[in-house]
Every structure is written in structure tokens, then in C-alpha cells.
Tab-separated table of C-alpha atoms in Angstrom:
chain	number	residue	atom	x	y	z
A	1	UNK	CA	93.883	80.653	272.563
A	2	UNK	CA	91.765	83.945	273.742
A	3	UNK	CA	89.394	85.373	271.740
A	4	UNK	CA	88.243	88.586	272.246
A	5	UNK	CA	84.579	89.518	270.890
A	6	UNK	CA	83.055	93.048	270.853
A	7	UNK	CA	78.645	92.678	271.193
A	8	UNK	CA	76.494	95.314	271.234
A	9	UNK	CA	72.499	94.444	271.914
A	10	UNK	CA	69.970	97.148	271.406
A	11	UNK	CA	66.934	97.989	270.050
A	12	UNK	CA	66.820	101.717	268.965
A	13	UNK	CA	69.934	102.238	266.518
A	14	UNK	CA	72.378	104.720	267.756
A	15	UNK	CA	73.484	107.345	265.755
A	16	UNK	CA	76.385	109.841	266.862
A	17	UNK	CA	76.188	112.829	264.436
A	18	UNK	CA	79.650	114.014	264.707
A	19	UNK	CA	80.668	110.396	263.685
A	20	UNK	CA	78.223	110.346	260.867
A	21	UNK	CA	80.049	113.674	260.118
A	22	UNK	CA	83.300	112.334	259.843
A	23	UNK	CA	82.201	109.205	257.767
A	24	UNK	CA	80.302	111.428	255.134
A	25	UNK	CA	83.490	113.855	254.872
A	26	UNK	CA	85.527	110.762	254.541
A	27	UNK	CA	87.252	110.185	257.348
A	28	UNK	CA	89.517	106.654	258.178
A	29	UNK	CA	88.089	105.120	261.366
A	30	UNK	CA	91.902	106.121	262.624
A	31	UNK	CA	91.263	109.803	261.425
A	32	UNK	CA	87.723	109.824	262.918
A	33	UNK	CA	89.337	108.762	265.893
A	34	UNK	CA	91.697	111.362	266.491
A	35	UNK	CA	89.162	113.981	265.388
A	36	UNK	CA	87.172	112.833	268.489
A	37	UNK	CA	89.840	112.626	270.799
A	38	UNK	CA	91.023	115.883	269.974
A	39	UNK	CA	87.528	117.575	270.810
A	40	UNK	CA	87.382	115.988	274.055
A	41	UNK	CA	85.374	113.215	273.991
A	42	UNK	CA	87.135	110.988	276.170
A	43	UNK	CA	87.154	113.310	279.023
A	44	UNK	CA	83.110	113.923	278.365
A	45	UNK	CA	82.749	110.200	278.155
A	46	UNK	CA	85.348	108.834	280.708
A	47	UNK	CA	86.117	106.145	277.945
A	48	UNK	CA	89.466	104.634	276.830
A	49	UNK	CA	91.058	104.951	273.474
A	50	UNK	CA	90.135	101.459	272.874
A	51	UNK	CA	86.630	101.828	273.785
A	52	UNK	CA	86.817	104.958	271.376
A	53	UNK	CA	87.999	102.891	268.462
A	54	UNK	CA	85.430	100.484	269.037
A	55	UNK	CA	82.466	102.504	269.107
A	56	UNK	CA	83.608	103.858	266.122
A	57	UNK	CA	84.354	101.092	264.210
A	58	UNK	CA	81.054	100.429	264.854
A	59	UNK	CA	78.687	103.515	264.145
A	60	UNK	CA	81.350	103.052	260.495
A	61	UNK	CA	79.533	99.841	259.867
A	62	UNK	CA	76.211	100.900	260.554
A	63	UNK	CA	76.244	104.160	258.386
A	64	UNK	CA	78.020	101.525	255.449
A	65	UNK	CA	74.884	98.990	255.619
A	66	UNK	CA	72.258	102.183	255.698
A	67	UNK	CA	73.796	103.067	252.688
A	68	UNK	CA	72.189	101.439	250.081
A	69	UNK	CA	68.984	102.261	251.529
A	70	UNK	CA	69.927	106.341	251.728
A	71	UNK	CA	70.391	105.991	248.041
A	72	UNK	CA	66.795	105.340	248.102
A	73	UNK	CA	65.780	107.148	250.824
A	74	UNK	CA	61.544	106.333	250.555
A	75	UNK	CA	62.844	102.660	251.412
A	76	UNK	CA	64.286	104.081	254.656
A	77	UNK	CA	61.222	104.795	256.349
A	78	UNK	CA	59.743	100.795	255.582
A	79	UNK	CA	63.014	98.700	256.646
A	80	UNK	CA	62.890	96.426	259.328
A	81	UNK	CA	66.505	95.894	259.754
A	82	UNK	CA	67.380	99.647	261.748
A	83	UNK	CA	64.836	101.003	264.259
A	84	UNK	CA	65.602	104.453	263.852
A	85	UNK	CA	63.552	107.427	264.255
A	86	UNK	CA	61.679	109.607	261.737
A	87	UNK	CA	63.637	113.128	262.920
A	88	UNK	CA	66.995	111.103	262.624
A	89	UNK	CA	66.165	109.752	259.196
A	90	UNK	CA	65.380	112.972	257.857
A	91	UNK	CA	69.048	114.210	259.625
A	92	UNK	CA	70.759	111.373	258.097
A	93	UNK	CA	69.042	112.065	254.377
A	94	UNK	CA	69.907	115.244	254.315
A	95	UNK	CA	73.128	115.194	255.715
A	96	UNK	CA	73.839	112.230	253.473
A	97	UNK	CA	72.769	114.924	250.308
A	98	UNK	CA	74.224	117.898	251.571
A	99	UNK	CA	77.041	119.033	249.215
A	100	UNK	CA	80.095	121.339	249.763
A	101	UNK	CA	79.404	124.733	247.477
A	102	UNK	CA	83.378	124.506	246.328
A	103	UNK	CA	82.605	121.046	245.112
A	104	UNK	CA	79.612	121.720	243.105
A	105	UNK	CA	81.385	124.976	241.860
A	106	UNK	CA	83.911	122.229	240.203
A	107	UNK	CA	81.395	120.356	238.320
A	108	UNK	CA	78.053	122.601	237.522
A	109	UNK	CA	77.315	122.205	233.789
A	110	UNK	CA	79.706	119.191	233.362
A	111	UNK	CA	78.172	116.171	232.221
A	112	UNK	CA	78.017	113.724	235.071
A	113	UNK	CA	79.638	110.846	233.150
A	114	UNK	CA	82.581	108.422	234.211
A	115	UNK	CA	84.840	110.785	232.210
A	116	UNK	CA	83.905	113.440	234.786
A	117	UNK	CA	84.261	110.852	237.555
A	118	UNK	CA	87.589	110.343	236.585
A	119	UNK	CA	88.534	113.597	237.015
A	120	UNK	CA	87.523	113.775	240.730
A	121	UNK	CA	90.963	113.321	242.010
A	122	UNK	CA	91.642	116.487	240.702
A	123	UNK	CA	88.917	118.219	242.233
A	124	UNK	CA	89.819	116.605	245.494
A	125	UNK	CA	93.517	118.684	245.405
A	126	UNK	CA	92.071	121.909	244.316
A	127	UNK	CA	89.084	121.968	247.042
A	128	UNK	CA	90.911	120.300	249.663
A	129	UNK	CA	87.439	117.828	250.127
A	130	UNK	CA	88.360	114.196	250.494
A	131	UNK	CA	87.736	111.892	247.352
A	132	UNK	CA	85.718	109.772	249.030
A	133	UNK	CA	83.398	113.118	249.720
A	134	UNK	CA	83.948	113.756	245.735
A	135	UNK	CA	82.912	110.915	244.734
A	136	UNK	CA	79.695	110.671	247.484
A	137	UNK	CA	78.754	113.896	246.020
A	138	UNK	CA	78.918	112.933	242.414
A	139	UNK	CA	77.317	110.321	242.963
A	140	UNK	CA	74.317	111.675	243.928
A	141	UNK	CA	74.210	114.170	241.414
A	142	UNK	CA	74.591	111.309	239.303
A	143	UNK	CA	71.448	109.514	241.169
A	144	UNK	CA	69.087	112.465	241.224
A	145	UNK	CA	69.491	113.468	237.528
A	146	UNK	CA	68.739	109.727	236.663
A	147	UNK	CA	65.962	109.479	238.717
A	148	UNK	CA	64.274	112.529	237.904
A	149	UNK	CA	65.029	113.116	234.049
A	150	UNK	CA	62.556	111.047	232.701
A	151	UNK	CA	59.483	112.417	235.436
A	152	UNK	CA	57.020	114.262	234.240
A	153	UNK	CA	56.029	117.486	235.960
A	154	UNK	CA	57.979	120.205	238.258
A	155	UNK	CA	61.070	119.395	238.806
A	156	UNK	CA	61.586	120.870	242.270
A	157	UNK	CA	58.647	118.564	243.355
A	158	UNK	CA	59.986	115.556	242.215
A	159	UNK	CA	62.750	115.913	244.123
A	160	UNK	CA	61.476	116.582	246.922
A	161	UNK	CA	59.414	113.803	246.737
A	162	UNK	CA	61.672	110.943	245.426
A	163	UNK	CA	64.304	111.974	247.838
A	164	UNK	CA	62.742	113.262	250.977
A	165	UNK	CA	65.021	116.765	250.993
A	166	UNK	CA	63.874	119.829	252.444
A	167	UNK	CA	62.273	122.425	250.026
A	168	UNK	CA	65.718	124.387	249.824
A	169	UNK	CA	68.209	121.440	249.315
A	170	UNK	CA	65.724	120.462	246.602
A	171	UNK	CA	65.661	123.433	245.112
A	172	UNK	CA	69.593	123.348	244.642
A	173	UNK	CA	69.542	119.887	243.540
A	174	UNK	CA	66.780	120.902	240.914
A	175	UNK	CA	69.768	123.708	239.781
A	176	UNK	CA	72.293	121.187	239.574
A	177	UNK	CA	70.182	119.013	237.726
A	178	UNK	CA	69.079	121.903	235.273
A	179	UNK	CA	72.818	122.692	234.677
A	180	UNK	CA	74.090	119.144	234.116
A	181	UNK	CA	71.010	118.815	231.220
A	182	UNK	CA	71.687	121.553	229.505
A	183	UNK	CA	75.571	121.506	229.798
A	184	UNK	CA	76.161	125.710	230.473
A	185	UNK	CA	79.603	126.954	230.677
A	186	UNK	CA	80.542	127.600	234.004
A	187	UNK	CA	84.169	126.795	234.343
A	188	UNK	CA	85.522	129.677	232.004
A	189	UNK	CA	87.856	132.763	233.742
A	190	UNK	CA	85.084	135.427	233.549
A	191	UNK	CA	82.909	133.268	235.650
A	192	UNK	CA	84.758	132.355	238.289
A	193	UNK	CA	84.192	135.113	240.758
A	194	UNK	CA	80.253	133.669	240.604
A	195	UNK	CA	79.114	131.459	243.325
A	196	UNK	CA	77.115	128.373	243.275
A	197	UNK	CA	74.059	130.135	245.053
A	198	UNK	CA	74.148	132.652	242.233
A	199	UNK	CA	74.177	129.935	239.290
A	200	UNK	CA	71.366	128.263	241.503
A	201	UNK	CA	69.382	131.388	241.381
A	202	UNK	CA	69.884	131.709	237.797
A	203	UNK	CA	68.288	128.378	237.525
A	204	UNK	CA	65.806	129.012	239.110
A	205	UNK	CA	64.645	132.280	237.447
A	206	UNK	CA	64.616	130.022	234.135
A	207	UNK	CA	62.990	126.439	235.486
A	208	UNK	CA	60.237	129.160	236.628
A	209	UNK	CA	59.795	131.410	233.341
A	210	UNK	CA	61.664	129.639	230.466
A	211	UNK	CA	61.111	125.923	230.006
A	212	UNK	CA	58.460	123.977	228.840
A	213	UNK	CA	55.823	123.713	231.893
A	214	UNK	CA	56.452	127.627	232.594
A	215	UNK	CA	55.554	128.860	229.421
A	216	UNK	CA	52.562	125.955	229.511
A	217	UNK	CA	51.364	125.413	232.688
A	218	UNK	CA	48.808	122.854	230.791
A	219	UNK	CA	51.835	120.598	229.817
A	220	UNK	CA	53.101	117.677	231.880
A	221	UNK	CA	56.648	117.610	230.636
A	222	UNK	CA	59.630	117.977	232.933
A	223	UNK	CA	60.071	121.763	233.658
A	224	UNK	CA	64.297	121.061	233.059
A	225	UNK	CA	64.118	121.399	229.132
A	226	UNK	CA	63.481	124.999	227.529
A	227	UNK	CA	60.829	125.464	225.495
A	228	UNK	CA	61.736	125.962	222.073
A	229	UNK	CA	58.984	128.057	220.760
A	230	UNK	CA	59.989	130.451	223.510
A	231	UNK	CA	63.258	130.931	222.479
A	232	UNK	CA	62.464	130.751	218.793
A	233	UNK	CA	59.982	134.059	219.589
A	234	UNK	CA	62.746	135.722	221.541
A	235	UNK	CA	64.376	136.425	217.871
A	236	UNK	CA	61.636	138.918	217.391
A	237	UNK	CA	63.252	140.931	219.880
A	238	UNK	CA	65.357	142.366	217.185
A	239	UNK	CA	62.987	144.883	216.421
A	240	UNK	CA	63.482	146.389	219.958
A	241	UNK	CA	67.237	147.342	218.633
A	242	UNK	CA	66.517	148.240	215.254
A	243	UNK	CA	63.060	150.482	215.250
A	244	UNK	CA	63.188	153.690	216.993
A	245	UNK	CA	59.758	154.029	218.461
A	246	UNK	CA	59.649	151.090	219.656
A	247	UNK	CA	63.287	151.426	221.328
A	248	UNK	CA	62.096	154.762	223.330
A	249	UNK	CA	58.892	152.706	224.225
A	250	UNK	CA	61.084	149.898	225.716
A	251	UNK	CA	63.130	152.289	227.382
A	252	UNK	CA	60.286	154.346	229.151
A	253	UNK	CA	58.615	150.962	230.261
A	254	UNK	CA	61.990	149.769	231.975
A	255	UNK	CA	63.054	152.925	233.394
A	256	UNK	CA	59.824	153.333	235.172
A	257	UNK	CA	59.862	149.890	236.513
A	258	UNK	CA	63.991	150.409	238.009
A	259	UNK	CA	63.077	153.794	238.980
A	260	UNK	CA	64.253	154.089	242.314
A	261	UNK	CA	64.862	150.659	242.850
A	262	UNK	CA	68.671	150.069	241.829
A	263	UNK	CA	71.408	153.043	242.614
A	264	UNK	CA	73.042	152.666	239.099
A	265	UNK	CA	69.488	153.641	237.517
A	266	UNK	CA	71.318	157.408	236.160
A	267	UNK	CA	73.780	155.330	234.275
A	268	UNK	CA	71.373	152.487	233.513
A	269	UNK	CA	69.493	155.231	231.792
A	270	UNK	CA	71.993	156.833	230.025
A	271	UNK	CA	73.177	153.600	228.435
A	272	UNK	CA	70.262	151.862	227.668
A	273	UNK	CA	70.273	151.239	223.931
A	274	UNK	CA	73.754	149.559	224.206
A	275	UNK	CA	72.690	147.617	227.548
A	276	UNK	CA	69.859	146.265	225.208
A	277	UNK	CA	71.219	145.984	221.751
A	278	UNK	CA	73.563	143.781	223.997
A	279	UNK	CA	70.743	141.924	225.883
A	280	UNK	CA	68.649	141.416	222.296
A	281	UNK	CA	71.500	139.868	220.702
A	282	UNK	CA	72.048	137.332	223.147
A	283	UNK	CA	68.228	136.402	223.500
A	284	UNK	CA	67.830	136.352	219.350
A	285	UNK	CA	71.056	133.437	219.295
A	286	UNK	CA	69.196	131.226	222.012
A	287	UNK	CA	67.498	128.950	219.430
A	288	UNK	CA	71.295	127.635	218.820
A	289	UNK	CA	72.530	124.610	221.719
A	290	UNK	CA	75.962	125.975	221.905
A	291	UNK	CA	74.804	129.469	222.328
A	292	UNK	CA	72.692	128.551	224.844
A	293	UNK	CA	75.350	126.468	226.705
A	294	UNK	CA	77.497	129.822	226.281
A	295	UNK	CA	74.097	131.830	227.972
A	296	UNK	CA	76.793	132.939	231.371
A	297	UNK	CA	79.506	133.771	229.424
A	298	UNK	CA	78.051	135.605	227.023
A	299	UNK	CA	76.151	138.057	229.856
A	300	UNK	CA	79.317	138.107	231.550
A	301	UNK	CA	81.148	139.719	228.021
A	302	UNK	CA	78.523	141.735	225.839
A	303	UNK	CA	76.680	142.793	229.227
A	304	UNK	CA	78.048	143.026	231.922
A	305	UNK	CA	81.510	143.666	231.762
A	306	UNK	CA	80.982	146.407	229.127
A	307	UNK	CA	78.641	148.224	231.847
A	308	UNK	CA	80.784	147.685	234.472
A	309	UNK	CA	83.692	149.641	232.134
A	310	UNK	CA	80.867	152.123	231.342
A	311	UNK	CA	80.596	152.302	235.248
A	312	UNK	CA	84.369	152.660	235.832
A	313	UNK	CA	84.400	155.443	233.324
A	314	UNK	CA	81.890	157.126	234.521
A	315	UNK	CA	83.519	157.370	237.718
A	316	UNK	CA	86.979	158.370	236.353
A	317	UNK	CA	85.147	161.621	234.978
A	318	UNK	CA	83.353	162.083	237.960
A	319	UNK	CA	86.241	162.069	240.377
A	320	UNK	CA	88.642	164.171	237.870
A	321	UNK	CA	85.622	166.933	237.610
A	322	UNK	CA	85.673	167.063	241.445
A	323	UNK	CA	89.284	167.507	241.609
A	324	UNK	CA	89.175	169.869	239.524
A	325	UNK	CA	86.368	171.794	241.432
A	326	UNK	CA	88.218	170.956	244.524
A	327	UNK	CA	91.056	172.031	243.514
């Protein structure tokens, strides 16, 4: 009876990105296959199909025993078992935590429990992302927010740190992370036309002025959890709304610091004490959990949109008057 064995001996552990690719979207070996095949790699290689499945097979088995140690990518670095070098560990731990933005759009703000796990298969139909991605991606939501939730300090950092991500793929973990603990409404309607970079920017505007190590750069607490005094003094606001002098004193302050800077500062102007009455109320309900995991929507309905019809009205009158003059 003939066997037939397949050896590889090297020293230096070979990598192919594209494969890697393939295996983090979730490919089959079969799939993977055909995916190379149909880019040409046989012709730029002069190798057979079989030779092709092989070497795929095998890169599959080599990114499925790094695995464990990309979980905890510091360990990477001090392993014996893969000789691999430091600019291709840094590509595989960051490919390994990239993240598709449609994916993250799915579950930012969720809590990142088995119940949400469970619903993966769902988010797999509507984003078109393989479940095996999903659930890669959870996962290391999952991982990060554990790791990092008890740590004292910024938030960002330890990230970056515990990880080994570049400063920018930290700094969207660190909003995913931010989300996930506080729980904010993202999924409604209203919301849906806003991106994941502009949630992430959002989070970062409050990790940086609102929570705990922001407001106290002396304190050593995780910079995820808002500081309560903070939004306990933001109910003083009131008085912005309901004292005259000090309304017109707001308003001159603001309009001299947008002056020139934003092209709807006329209208801006014009509109300012409902723009803030709206802007005051939301700030003075903050001290409240739920209103704070309603922060989005409630911008989105007592600020924005209400400007935006403001801004559609204004525009109505503006192009009937120049009819009219045209005309």
C-alpha cells in the first residue's frame, strides 16, 4: 500500500499574505484555493493545482496554531516554536485585529455577551462578511474590553500596549471599547446614515474631555467611565436657557469663536437660543444612565434634525424670494 507524505523543512516561517487574507476573511481551504487560482497564481508560480492545495493547506495550519498566541500578541514576540520576523508579526497582529467598518456598525454599543454572539449569523446576511469573520471580530472586541476594563490609566495606551496595534487601530478599539461600556444607542433609524469613524470620533472627543482621568488628570482610573461630578455640574447649565444676560453673553462668546469658521454661522446665529435651549437640555439629563445611553439619539432629534428643518426652511424662503425677484 502507497503512502503519500507531504514535508516541508525550514527555518524562517513562511507567511503568504494573500493566504493569511483569505483565512482571516474566512475562507475554506477549497475557496482560498480558487481565489488564488483565479488571480493567477499558478501561471506566476508554474505550480499545479495540487501543489496549490497543498501549500495552502499548509500556510491554514500554521495561521490556526499562531492563533492562540495572536490572542496574546506580547507572547508572540518570546515563542520559540515560529521563527518569524518582527515586521511580519506586527502585519499579522494587525491584520489579525483589523475589523470591517460594516461589522462594527452592527454591534457598537451592544453588549458583547453570548446573547450578542448569537446573533452573529444575522449580521453575517446583512453585511455579506463571513461568520467565521463575525465571530473573529467579536471576539476580539470581546478580548480587548476584558483585558483592558479593569487597567488603570488611558485607555488608548493600554491598548496599545497590551496588544501591540498601531496608534490609530488603538484608538478605534479604545471607541469600541468606550461604546460597549457604556451601552449608547446606535442601532436606532435616525442614526443610521452615521458611520463608524464618526461614532469613533465622538468617542474620542469624550474619553479626552468627559470621563474621569480628563476632568482629573491626577486620577489613575480608567479614562472609559464618565465622571459623575462632571455631568452632575452640567445641570447648572440651565441657567444659560433661562437668564437673559447670561444667554446674550453665551451667545456673543460662541458666535465669535464660529465666526468665519462654519458657512451656516448666519443661521447658526439667528437660531441660537433654540440650538441651545436644545443643547442645555440634553447636557442637564446626563446624570441619568438611560439618558446617557440615549446621548446620539437625542442630538440627532432635539438638535440636529430641528436645525437641519430650520436650514431647509430657510432655504425654501430664500429660493421663493429669488423667484420672485427673478421673475
Amino acid at each position: 500500500m502507497s503512502v503519500e507524505l507531504d514535508v516541508f523543512v525550514g527555518n524562517t516561517t513562511i507567511m503568504d499574505k494573500e493566504v493569511y487574507q483569505l483565512w482571516l476573511n474566512g475562507y475554506t481551504v477549497n475557496d482560498a484555493v480558487k481565489v488564488r487560482i483565479e488571480g493567477g497564481v499558478m501561471e506566476e508560480c508554474e505550480a499545479s493545482a495540487e501543489v496549490l492545495l497543498s501549500d495552502t493547506m499548509d500556510q491554514y495550519r500554521t495561521f490556526q496554531m499562531c492563533e492562540r498566541l495572536l490572542h496574546h500578541p506580547a507572547k508572540l514576540a518570546n515563542q520559540l516554536l515560529f521563527q518569524i520576523p518582527p515586521d511580519r508579526q506586527a502585519m499579522l497582529i494587525e491584520r489579525y485585529y483589523a475589523f470591517d467598518d460594516s461589522f462594527v456598525r452592527e454591534v457598537l454599543g451592544k453588549k458583547l455577551s453570548k446573547g450578542t454572539k448569537k446573533d452573529l449569523d444575522d449580521v453575517s446576511i446583512k453585511t455579506g462578511i463571513t461568520l467565521k469573520s463575525c465571530r473573529r471580530q467579536f471576539d476580539n472586541f470581546k478580548r480587548v474590553f476584558k483585558v483592558v476594563e479593569e487597567l488603570k490609566g488611558p485607555l488608548v495606551e493600554n491598548i496599545r500596549q497590551h496588544f501591540l496595534l498601531p496608534d490609530q487601530l488603538a484608538r478605534d478599539y479604545a471607541a469600541i471599547v468606550f461604546f460597549a461600556n457604556h451601552r449608547f444607542e446606535t442601532g436606532k433609524k435616525k442614526l443610521q446614515y452615521l458611520t463608524f469613524q464618526d461614532f469613533a470620533f465622538c468617542a474620542g472627543q469624550l474619553i479626552n474631555n468627559w470621563t474621569v482621568g480628563a476632568v482629573d488628570n491626577m486620577m489613575e482610573d480608567m479614562d472609559v467611565d464618565l465622571d459623575k461630578e462632571f455631568l452632575q455640574d452640567l445641570k447648572d447649565l440651565k441657567i444659560l436657557i433661562t437668564d437673559k444676560d447670561l444667554l446674550d453673553q453665551h451667545k456673543n462668546l460662541v458666535c465669535t469663536a464660529l465666526r468665519g469658521k462654519t458657512n451656516v454661522f448666519n443661521e447658526m446665529e439667528a437660531n441660537f437660543k433654540n440650538l441651545s435651549r436644545g443643547l442645555v437640555n440634553i447636557a442637564a439629563k446626563l446624570i441619568n444612565a438611560k439618558d446617557v445611553r440615549d446621548f446620539f439619539i437625542d442630538l440627532v432629534e432635539k438638535f440636529i434634525e430641528p436645525f437641519s428643518l430650520y436650514l431647509l426652511y430657510m432655504g425654501v424662503i430664500k429660493s421663493c424670494i429669488l423667484r420672485m425677484y427673478h421673475d
